[in-house]
mmCIF file of C-alpha atoms in Angstrom:
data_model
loop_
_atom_site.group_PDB
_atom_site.id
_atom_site.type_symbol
_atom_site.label_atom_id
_atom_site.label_comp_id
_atom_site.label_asym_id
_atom_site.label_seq_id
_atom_site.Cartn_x
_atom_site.Cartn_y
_atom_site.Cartn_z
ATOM 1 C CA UNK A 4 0.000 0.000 0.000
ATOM 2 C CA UNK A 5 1.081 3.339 -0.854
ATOM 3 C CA UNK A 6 2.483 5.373 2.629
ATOM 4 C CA UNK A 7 1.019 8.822 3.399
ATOM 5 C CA UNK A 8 2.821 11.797 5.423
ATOM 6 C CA UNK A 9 0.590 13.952 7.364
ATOM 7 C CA UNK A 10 1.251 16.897 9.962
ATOM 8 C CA UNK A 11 1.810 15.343 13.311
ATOM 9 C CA UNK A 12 -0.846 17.944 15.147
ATOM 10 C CA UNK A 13 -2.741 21.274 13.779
ATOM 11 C CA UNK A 14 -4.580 23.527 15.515
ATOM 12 C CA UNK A 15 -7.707 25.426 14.591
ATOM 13 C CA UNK A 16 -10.136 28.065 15.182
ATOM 14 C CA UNK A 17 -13.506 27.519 15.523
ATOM 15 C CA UNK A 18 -15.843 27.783 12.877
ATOM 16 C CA UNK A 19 -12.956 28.522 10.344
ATOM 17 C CA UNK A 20 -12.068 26.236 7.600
ATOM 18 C CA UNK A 21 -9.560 23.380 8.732
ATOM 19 C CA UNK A 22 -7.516 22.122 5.583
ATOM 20 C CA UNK A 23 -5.548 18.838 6.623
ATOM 21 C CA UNK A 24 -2.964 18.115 4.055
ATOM 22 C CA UNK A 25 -2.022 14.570 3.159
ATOM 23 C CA UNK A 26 1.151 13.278 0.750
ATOM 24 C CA UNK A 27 1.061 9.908 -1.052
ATOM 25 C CA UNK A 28 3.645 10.702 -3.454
ATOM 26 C CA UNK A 29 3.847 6.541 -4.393
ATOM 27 C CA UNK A 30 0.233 6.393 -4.755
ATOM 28 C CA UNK A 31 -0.899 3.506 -7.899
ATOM 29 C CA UNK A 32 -3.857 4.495 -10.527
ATOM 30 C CA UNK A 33 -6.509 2.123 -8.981
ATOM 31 C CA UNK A 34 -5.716 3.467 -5.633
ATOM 32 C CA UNK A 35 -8.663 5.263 -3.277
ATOM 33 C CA UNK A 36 -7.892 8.033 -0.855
ATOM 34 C CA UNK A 37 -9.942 7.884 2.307
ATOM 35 C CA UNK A 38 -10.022 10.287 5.402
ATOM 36 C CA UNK A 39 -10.959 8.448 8.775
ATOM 37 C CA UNK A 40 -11.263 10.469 12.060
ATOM 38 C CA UNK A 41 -11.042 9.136 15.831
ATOM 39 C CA UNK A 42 -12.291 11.416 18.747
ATOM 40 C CA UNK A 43 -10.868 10.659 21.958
ATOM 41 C CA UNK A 44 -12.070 7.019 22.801
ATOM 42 C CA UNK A 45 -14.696 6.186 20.159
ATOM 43 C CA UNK A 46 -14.008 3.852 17.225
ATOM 44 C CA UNK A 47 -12.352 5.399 13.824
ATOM 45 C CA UNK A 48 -15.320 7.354 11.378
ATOM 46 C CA UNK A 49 -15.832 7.090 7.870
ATOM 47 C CA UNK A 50 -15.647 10.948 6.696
ATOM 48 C CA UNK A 51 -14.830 10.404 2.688
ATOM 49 C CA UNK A 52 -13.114 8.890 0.330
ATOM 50 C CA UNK A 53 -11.992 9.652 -3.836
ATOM 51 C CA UNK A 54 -10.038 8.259 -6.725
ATOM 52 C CA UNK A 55 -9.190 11.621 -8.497
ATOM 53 C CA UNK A 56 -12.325 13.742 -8.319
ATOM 54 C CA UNK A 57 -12.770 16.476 -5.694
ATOM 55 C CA UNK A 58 -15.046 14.585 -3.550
ATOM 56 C CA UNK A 59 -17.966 16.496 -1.431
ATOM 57 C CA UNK A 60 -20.492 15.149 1.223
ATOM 58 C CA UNK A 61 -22.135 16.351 4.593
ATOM 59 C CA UNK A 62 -19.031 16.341 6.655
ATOM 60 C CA UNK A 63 -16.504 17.199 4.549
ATOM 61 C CA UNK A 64 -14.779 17.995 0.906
ATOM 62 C CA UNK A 65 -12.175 15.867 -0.599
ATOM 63 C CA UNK A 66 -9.162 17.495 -3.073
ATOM 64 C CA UNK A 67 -6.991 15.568 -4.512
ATOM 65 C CA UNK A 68 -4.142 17.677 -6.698
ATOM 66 C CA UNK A 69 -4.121 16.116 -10.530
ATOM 67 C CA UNK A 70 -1.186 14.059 -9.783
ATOM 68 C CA UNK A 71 -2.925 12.468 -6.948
ATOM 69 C CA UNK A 72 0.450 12.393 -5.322
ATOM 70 C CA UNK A 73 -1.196 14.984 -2.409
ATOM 71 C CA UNK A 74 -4.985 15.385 -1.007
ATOM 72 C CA UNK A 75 -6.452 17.856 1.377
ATOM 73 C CA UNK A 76 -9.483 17.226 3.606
ATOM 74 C CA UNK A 77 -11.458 20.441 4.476
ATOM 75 C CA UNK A 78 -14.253 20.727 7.144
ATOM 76 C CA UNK A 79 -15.487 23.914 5.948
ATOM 77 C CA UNK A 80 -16.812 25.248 9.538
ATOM 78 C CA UNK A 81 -14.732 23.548 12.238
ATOM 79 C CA UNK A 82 -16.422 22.673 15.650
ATOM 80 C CA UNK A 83 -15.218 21.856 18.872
ATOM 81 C CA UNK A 84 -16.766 18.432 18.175
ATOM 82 C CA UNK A 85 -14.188 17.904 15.519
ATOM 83 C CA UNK A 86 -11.168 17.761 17.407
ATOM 84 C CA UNK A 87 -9.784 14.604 16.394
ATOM 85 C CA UNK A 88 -6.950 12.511 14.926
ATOM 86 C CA UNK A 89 -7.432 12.310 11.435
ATOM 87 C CA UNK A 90 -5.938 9.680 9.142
ATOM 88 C CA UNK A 91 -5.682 10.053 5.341
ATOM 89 C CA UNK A 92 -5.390 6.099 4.041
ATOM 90 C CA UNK A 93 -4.318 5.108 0.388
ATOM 91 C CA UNK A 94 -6.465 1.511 0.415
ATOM 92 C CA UNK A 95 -5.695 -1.145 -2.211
ATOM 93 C CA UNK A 96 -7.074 -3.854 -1.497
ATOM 94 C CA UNK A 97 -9.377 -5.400 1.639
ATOM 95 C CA UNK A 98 -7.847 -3.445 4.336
ATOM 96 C CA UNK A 99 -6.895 -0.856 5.669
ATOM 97 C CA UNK A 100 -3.479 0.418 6.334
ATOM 98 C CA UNK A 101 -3.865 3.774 9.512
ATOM 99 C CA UNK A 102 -1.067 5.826 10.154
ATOM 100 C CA UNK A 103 -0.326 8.071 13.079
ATOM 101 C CA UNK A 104 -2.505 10.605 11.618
ATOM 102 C CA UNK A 105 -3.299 14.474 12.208
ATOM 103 C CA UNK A 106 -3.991 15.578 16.346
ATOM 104 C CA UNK A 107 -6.247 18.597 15.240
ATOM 105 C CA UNK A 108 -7.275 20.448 17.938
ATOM 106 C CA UNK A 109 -9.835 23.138 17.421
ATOM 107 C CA UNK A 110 -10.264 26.105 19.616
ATOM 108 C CA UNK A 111 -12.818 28.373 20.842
ATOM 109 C CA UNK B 24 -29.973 0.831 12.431
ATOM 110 C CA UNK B 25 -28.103 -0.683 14.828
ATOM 111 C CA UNK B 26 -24.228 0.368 14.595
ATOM 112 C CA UNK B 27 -21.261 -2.046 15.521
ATOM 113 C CA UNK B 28 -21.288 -3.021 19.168
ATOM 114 C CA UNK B 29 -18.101 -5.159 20.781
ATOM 115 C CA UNK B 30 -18.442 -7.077 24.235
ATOM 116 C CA UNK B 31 -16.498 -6.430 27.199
ATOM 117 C CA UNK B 32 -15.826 -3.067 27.149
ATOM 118 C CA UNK B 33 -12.811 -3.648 29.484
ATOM 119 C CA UNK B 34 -10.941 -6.677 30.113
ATOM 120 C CA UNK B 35 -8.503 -7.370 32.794
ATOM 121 C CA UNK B 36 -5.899 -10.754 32.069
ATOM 122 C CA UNK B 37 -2.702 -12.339 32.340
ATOM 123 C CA UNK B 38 0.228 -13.304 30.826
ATOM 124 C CA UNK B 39 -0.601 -16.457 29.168
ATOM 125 C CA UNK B 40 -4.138 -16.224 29.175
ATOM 126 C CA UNK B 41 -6.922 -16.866 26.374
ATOM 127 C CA UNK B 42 -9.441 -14.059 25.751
ATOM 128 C CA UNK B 43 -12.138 -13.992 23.459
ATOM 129 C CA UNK B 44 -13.249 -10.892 22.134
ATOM 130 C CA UNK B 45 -17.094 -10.254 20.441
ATOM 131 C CA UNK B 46 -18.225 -8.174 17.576
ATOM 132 C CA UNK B 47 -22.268 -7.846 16.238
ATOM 133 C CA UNK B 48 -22.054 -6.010 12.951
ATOM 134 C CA UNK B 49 -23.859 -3.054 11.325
ATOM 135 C CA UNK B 50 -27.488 -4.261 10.258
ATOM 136 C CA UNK B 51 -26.735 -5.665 6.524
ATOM 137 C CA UNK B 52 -22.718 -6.231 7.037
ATOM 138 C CA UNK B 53 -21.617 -9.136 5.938
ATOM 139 C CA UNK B 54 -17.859 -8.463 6.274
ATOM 140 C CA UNK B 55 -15.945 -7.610 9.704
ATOM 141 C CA UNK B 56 -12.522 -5.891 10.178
ATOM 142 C CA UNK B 57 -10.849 -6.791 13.687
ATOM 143 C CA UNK B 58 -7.900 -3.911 14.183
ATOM 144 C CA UNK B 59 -5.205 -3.701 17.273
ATOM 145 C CA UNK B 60 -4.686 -0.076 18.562
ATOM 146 C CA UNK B 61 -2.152 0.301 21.031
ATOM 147 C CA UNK B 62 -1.559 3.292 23.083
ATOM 148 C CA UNK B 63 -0.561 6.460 20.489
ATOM 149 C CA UNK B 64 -0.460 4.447 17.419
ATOM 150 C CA UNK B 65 -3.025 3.962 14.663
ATOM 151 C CA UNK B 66 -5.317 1.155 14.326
ATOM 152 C CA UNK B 67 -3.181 -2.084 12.874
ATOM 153 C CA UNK B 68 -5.530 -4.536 10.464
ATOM 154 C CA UNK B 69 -5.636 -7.905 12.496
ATOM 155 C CA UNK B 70 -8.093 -9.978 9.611
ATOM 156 C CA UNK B 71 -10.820 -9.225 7.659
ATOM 157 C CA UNK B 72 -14.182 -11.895 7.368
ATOM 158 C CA UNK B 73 -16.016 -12.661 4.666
ATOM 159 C CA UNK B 74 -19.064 -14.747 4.566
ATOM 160 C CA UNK B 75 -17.842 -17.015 7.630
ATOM 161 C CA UNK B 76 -13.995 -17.162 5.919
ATOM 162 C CA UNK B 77 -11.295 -15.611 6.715
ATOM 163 C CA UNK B 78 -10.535 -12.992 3.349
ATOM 164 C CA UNK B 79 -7.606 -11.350 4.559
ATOM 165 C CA UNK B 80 -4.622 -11.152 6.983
ATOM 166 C CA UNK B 81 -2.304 -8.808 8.678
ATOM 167 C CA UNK B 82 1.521 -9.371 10.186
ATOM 168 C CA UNK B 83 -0.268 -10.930 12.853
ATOM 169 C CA UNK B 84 0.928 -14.652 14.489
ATOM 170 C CA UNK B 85 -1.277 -17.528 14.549
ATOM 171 C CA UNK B 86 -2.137 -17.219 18.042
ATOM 172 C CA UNK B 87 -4.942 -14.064 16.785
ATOM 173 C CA UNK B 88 -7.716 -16.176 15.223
ATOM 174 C CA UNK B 89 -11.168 -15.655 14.313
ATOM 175 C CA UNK B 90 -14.410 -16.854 13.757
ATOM 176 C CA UNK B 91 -17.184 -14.990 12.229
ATOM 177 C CA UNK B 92 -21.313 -16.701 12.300
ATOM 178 C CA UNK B 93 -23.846 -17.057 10.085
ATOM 179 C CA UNK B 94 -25.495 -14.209 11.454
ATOM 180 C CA UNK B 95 -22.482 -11.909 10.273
ATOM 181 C CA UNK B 96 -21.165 -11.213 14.231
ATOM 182 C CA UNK B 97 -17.297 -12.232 15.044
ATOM 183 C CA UNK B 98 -14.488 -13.021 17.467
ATOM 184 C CA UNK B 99 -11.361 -12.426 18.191
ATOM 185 C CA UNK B 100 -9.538 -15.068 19.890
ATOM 186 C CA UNK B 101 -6.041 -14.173 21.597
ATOM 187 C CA UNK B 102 -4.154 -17.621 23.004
ATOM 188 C CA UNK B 103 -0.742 -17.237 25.756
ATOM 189 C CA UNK B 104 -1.635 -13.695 25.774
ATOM 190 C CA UNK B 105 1.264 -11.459 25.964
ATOM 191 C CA UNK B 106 2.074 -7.813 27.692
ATOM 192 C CA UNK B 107 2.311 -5.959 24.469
ATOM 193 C CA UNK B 108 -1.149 -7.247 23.555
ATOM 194 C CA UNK B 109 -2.283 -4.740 25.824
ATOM 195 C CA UNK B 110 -4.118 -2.575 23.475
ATOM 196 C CA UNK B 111 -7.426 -1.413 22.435
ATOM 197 C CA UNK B 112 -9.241 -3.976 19.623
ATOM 198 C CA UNK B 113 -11.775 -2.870 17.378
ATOM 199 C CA UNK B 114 -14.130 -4.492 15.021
ATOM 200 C CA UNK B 115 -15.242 -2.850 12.156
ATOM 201 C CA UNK B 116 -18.657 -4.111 9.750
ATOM 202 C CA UNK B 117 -18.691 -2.945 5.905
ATOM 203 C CA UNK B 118 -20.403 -4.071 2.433
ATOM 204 C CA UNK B 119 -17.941 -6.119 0.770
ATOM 205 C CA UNK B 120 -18.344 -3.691 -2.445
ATOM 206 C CA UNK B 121 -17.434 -1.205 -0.163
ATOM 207 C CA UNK B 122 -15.359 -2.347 1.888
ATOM 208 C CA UNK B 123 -13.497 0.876 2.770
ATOM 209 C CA UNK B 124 -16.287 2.497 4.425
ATOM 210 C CA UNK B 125 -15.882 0.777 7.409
ATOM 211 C CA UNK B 126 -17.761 1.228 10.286
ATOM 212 C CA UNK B 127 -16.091 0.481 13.911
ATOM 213 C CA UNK B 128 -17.563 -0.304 17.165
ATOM 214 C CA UNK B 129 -16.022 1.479 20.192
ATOM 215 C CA UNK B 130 -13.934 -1.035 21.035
ATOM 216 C CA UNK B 131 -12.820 -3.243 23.948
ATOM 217 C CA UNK B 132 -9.581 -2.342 25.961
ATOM 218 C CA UNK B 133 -7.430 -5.232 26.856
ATOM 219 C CA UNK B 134 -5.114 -4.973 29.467
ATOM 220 C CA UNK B 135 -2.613 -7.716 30.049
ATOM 221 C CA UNK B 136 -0.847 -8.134 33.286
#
């Protein structure tokens, strides 16, 4: 599976855009890019996922640069509810494959 | 809809110990993820089942096995149970055609002594 970088921690401000920027430089044609978040002892949540189309639903938008080699996930009006660690995943196959992900912490 | 729910919620053993682990899957799931979180770290993929099989592996040893039922639930099995399998274990339910939106329960925290 292709690795992704991410920022170790972010902070934001609340009800500002957060833009979380993710690198997959080694990333293959048929791979997805998915964004997963984890508040502080809940399970991981589904927020989105894309090939090579900007990607938009309820929580979030999805853009992935034309090369695909970089995405950023945007949560257009940040809440204190969305402090998080995010993970940006490059899935191949059946699984997938979380790194240490984003600490975002937004503040009032 | 009922989400992903996973039995204990806590779990106290010891070294060497068996522990089973339980996982009912989202309403219409036929495929469960079981992950290994330790303390700080992402989620690590454990196995995947499919359709009572097992579809999918990670660096894992043979003493992790599974079991998933007719009814689409699952368990994690952990034999001689080890200190650094003190972690947090999810289990995860998805449609295999979309099997990246994957939705976890909140886990059970294993602490071996």
């Amino acid at each position: 599976d292709a690795k992704t970088t991410q920022p170790t921690s972010m902070d934001c401000a609340e009800g500002r855009a957060a833009n979380l920027p993710c690198n997959h430089s080694t990333i293959s044609g048929n791979e997805y890019v998915y964004w997963y978040r984890q508040i502080h002892s809940q399970g991981p949540q589904y927020i989105i996922h894309g090939l090579k189309n900007n990607e938009t639903n309820e929580m979030a938008s999805l853009i992935i640069t034309e090369d695909r080699k970089s995405s950023t996930l945007i949560l257009p009006h940040a809440t204190l509810r969305d402090t998080a660690v995010y993970y940006c995943i490059v899935r191949h196959d059946y699984k997938l494959s979380f790194g240490a992900g984003t600490t975002v912490t937004v503040r009032a | 809809e009922t989400g992903v729910t996973q039995s204990p919620t806590h779990l106290i053993k010891t070294r060497g110990q068996q522990v089973t682990l339980r996982c009912s899957s989202q309403s219409g799931h036929n495929t469960v993820s079981w992950y290994q979180q330790a303390l700080g770290q992402g989620p690590q993929f454990i196995f995947q089942y499919y359709r009572e099989e097992e579809n999918g592996r990670g660096n894992f040893p043979p003493r992790f096995s599974g079991l998933q039922f007719p009814n689409y639930s699952s368990e994690l099995n952990v034999n001689a149970l080890e200190l650094d399998d003190s972690a947090l274990y999810l289990c995860a339910s998805s449609l295999p055609d979309r099997v990246g939106e994957q939705f976890f329960g909140p886990g059970t925290r294993l602490t071996v002594l």
